[in-house]
Amino acid sequence: MRGAKSAFLAALAALAFSTTGRAQDDPLPQSVARPYVAYEAAMEAGDEAAALSEAWQAWQAAEDENIARNLIGVLAANYADLAYAAEDYEAASDAWREAARIGDRDANTRASERARRWYMAALSEFSGGNRGRARSYADRAIDRIEDAGGTVSAELRAQAYFLYTRAAIATGAWSRIEDRAALAIAAFEEMEAGASPAYAYCHYMLGLSRFFWGEEEASVMPFHMAGNMFLSLGEDWEADAQSSAYWFQLVTSGYDDAQKAELHAGISASPYPETLTRVVERTSDTAALYDTDAQPADRDVPRYPRGAEAAGVEGVTLVRFDVTESGETENVEVVAAAPPQIFDEASVEAIETWRYEPAVRDGRAVRRSGMLNEFRFSMCEGRWSECRRRAREAERQLDERDGH
């Protein structure tokens, strides 16, 4: 906010007003100057409630007086900052969006500032629970980042790409997640950042995206990195580490010796040279414990939830369950899902109807715990090129509805 404040003060001192409706050398209207000075005083005193009220008055007075649009954009951004801090996310988004649109039309507003305003509009929407609009605004921020030609800080780039992937995962829009997650990781690496929740989630979402698009082999190392980063963050992130480990195990469980050797070499060369297997082993058996592992005898695909189908939402779930000595399934639970909760019930219901030939040890049927199965809920039934086309079309329609 300091940059925005100094920009306004400089313009204030220069009496830089719109020529529409007033001479260039006219004084600043008192209806704008008075609340702005009060806003500055409240900020200095640390009275954010008063500053919020005065910032709103200054912005609205500036709109009424039709002063220069770039200054109105600064005043809108001042108010938006405070509204976000006060957790009034709807008001913050409205103000950031207005500031961003003004910046887009102002040749003197830097591309990096345009990117920041659209990012903050996206963050406000995400914080307020509107994931679809958050994704749309984050996409605009990324467009401005690309327009800026490398002048945007790595920190803002990482935040914008990360927010886009979070919002896209939450809305089941998979078409650009892989590229955006990879760009976020590159920005974190540029900052030489240590492990953080956002950095770890970017690896996790990169793995999920690759898995969803049928690129299982390419998902292994992102899941490995995510899981180990989550582990390093402490017990609050243990469930996320476990989710990463389950995906890691699902992909690598059938590896032959050559694949295992290649995987070990890659892991040894990474910042985390130990595998994630130990995380899963606390709650799962492995096929090596049985003479014959449990084998499917009767399985049906899960139903596609009507609400998700109507909204065009796609997703992926990972389900853990046990197979009893009689071949029935028990203890069915979703251990990872994206988007969360949308496809959980359908996944559990499907596996609860499945039947298996039970696992065998020493010539007799035994319980098999820790079975894993993934479901990909796709509107295009596995035709990944068609999935991508439809997802991009859905994003285009969202942008058009929002006036992009």
mmCIF file of C-alpha atoms in Angstrom, residues 5-141:
data_model
loop_
_atom_site.group_PDB
_atom_site.id
_atom_site.type_symbol
_atom_site.label_atom_id
_atom_site.label_comp_id
_atom_site.label_asym_id
_atom_site.label_seq_id
_atom_site.Cartn_x
_atom_site.Cartn_y
_atom_site.Cartn_z
ATOM 1 C CA LYS A 5 -0.086 5.990 -1.157
ATOM 2 C CA SER A 6 3.052 7.717 -2.417
ATOM 3 C CA ALA A 7 1.689 7.688 -5.967
ATOM 4 C CA PHE A 8 -1.435 9.449 -4.788
ATOM 5 C CA LEU A 9 0.467 12.005 -2.746
ATOM 6 C CA ALA A 10 2.722 12.793 -5.690
ATOM 7 C CA ALA A 11 -0.289 13.274 -7.910
ATOM 8 C CA LEU A 12 -1.981 15.309 -5.193
ATOM 9 C CA ALA A 13 0.994 17.650 -4.980
ATOM 10 C CA ALA A 14 1.012 18.044 -8.755
ATOM 11 C CA LEU A 15 -2.767 18.668 -8.841
ATOM 12 C CA ALA A 16 -3.043 16.012 -11.537
ATOM 13 C CA PHE A 17 -6.745 15.948 -12.276
ATOM 14 C CA SER A 18 -8.837 14.914 -15.226
ATOM 15 C CA THR A 19 -9.507 17.648 -17.760
ATOM 16 C CA THR A 20 -13.056 16.341 -17.943
ATOM 17 C CA GLY A 21 -15.112 18.795 -15.940
ATOM 18 C CA ARG A 22 -12.295 20.838 -14.361
ATOM 19 C CA ALA A 23 -9.193 22.789 -15.290
ATOM 20 C CA GLN A 24 -5.855 21.075 -14.828
ATOM 21 C CA ASP A 25 -4.784 23.602 -12.189
ATOM 22 C CA ASP A 26 -7.983 23.490 -10.094
ATOM 23 C CA PRO A 27 -7.460 22.555 -6.439
ATOM 24 C CA LEU A 28 -8.362 19.097 -5.192
ATOM 25 C CA PRO A 29 -12.019 19.080 -4.131
ATOM 26 C CA GLN A 30 -12.411 19.225 -0.379
ATOM 27 C CA SER A 31 -14.857 16.323 -0.608
ATOM 28 C CA VAL A 32 -11.882 14.151 -1.636
ATOM 29 C CA ALA A 33 -9.035 15.851 0.255
ATOM 30 C CA ARG A 34 -10.767 15.922 3.633
ATOM 31 C CA PRO A 35 -11.460 12.163 3.956
ATOM 32 C CA TYR A 36 -8.100 11.308 2.402
ATOM 33 C CA VAL A 37 -6.225 13.362 5.003
ATOM 34 C CA ALA A 38 -8.373 11.749 7.706
ATOM 35 C CA TYR A 39 -7.557 8.318 6.239
ATOM 36 C CA GLU A 40 -3.820 9.114 6.424
ATOM 37 C CA ALA A 41 -4.167 10.243 10.036
ATOM 38 C CA ALA A 42 -6.130 7.141 11.004
ATOM 39 C CA MET A 43 -3.509 4.925 9.391
ATOM 40 C CA GLU A 44 -0.748 6.697 11.307
ATOM 41 C CA ALA A 45 -2.712 6.212 14.534
ATOM 42 C CA GLY A 46 -3.339 2.535 13.787
ATOM 43 C CA ASP A 47 -7.120 3.005 13.786
ATOM 44 C CA GLU A 48 -8.044 0.693 10.916
ATOM 45 C CA ALA A 49 -11.806 1.007 11.425
ATOM 46 C CA ALA A 50 -11.640 4.782 11.026
ATOM 47 C CA ALA A 51 -9.185 4.446 8.139
ATOM 48 C CA LEU A 52 -11.582 2.054 6.389
ATOM 49 C CA SER A 53 -14.455 4.503 6.667
ATOM 50 C CA GLU A 54 -12.408 7.475 5.490
ATOM 51 C CA ALA A 55 -10.875 5.496 2.612
ATOM 52 C CA TRP A 56 -14.374 4.627 1.420
ATOM 53 C CA GLN A 57 -15.451 8.279 1.631
ATOM 54 C CA ALA A 58 -12.393 9.454 -0.313
ATOM 55 C CA TRP A 59 -12.944 6.870 -3.047
ATOM 56 C CA GLN A 60 -16.631 7.611 -3.453
ATOM 57 C CA ALA A 61 -16.065 11.379 -3.424
ATOM 58 C CA ALA A 62 -13.391 10.979 -6.099
ATOM 59 C CA GLU A 63 -15.877 9.053 -8.248
ATOM 60 C CA ASP A 64 -18.509 11.773 -7.739
ATOM 61 C CA GLU A 65 -16.057 14.574 -8.521
ATOM 62 C CA ASN A 66 -14.742 12.733 -11.599
ATOM 63 C CA ILE A 67 -11.066 13.331 -10.825
ATOM 64 C CA ALA A 68 -8.345 11.547 -12.793
ATOM 65 C CA ARG A 69 -9.131 7.863 -13.179
ATOM 66 C CA ASN A 70 -5.641 6.713 -12.169
ATOM 67 C CA LEU A 71 -6.061 8.481 -8.821
ATOM 68 C CA ILE A 72 -9.479 6.905 -8.357
ATOM 69 C CA GLY A 73 -7.779 3.561 -8.897
ATOM 70 C CA VAL A 74 -5.292 4.313 -6.130
ATOM 71 C CA LEU A 75 -8.083 5.334 -3.753
ATOM 72 C CA ALA A 76 -10.029 2.174 -4.592
ATOM 73 C CA ALA A 77 -6.923 0.083 -3.859
ATOM 74 C CA ASN A 78 -6.424 1.853 -0.514
ATOM 75 C CA TYR A 79 -9.975 0.996 0.497
ATOM 76 C CA ALA A 80 -9.658 -2.562 -0.855
ATOM 77 C CA ASP A 81 -6.580 -3.241 1.278
ATOM 78 C CA LEU A 82 -8.434 -2.282 4.431
ATOM 79 C CA ALA A 83 -11.640 -4.087 3.468
ATOM 80 C CA TYR A 84 -9.651 -7.276 2.940
ATOM 81 C CA ALA A 85 -7.939 -6.865 6.315
ATOM 82 C CA ALA A 86 -11.397 -6.428 7.876
ATOM 83 C CA GLU A 87 -12.489 -9.692 6.179
ATOM 84 C CA ASP A 88 -15.146 -7.939 4.122
ATOM 85 C CA TYR A 89 -14.130 -9.958 1.086
ATOM 86 C CA GLU A 90 -17.038 -8.972 -1.130
ATOM 87 C CA ALA A 91 -16.293 -5.264 -0.683
ATOM 88 C CA ALA A 92 -12.584 -5.887 -1.113
ATOM 89 C CA SER A 93 -13.135 -7.761 -4.350
ATOM 90 C CA ASP A 94 -15.399 -5.058 -5.764
ATOM 91 C CA ALA A 95 -12.824 -2.381 -4.969
ATOM 92 C CA TRP A 96 -9.841 -4.371 -6.237
ATOM 93 C CA ARG A 97 -11.712 -5.195 -9.437
ATOM 94 C CA GLU A 98 -12.477 -1.520 -10.022
ATOM 95 C CA ALA A 99 -8.857 -0.561 -9.289
ATOM 96 C CA ALA A 100 -7.665 -3.292 -11.664
ATOM 97 C CA ARG A 101 -9.971 -2.215 -14.478
ATOM 98 C CA ILE A 102 -8.837 1.383 -14.104
ATOM 99 C CA GLY A 103 -5.212 0.245 -14.150
ATOM 100 C CA ASP A 104 -5.823 -1.750 -17.323
ATOM 101 C CA ARG A 105 -6.993 1.429 -19.081
ATOM 102 C CA ASP A 106 -4.235 3.651 -17.721
ATOM 103 C CA ALA A 107 -1.007 3.669 -19.711
ATOM 104 C CA ASN A 108 0.915 4.943 -16.688
ATOM 105 C CA THR A 109 -0.019 2.026 -14.430
ATOM 106 C CA ARG A 110 2.781 -0.537 -14.490
ATOM 107 C CA ALA A 111 1.953 -4.056 -15.629
ATOM 108 C CA SER A 112 3.232 -5.351 -12.298
ATOM 109 C CA GLU A 113 0.733 -3.142 -10.468
ATOM 110 C CA ARG A 114 -2.046 -4.323 -12.762
ATOM 111 C CA ALA A 115 -1.070 -7.894 -11.945
ATOM 112 C CA ARG A 116 -1.075 -7.151 -8.210
ATOM 113 C CA ARG A 117 -4.559 -5.631 -8.336
ATOM 114 C CA TRP A 118 -6.062 -8.574 -10.212
ATOM 115 C CA TYR A 119 -4.273 -10.974 -7.862
ATOM 116 C CA MET A 120 -5.783 -9.223 -4.850
ATOM 117 C CA ALA A 121 -9.227 -9.325 -6.475
ATOM 118 C CA ALA A 122 -8.722 -13.073 -6.958
ATOM 119 C CA LEU A 123 -7.532 -13.553 -3.385
ATOM 120 C CA SER A 124 -10.548 -11.655 -2.072
ATOM 121 C CA GLU A 125 -12.922 -13.872 -4.051
ATOM 122 C CA PHE A 126 -11.117 -17.034 -2.950
ATOM 123 C CA SER A 127 -11.210 -15.945 0.690
ATOM 124 C CA GLY A 128 -14.919 -15.225 0.326
ATOM 125 C CA GLY A 129 -15.587 -18.705 -1.080
ATOM 126 C CA ASN A 130 -16.139 -17.862 -4.764
ATOM 127 C CA ARG A 131 -13.606 -20.205 -6.325
ATOM 128 C CA GLY A 132 -14.792 -19.796 -9.921
ATOM 129 C CA ARG A 133 -14.427 -16.028 -9.920
ATOM 130 C CA ALA A 134 -11.120 -16.342 -8.055
ATOM 131 C CA ARG A 135 -9.816 -18.527 -10.864
ATOM 132 C CA SER A 136 -10.984 -16.030 -13.493
ATOM 133 C CA TYR A 137 -9.311 -13.079 -11.759
ATOM 134 C CA ALA A 138 -6.119 -15.031 -11.063
ATOM 135 C CA ASP A 139 -6.009 -15.828 -14.766
ATOM 136 C CA ARG A 140 -6.155 -12.104 -15.511
ATOM 137 C CA ALA A 141 -3.351 -11.452 -13.035
#
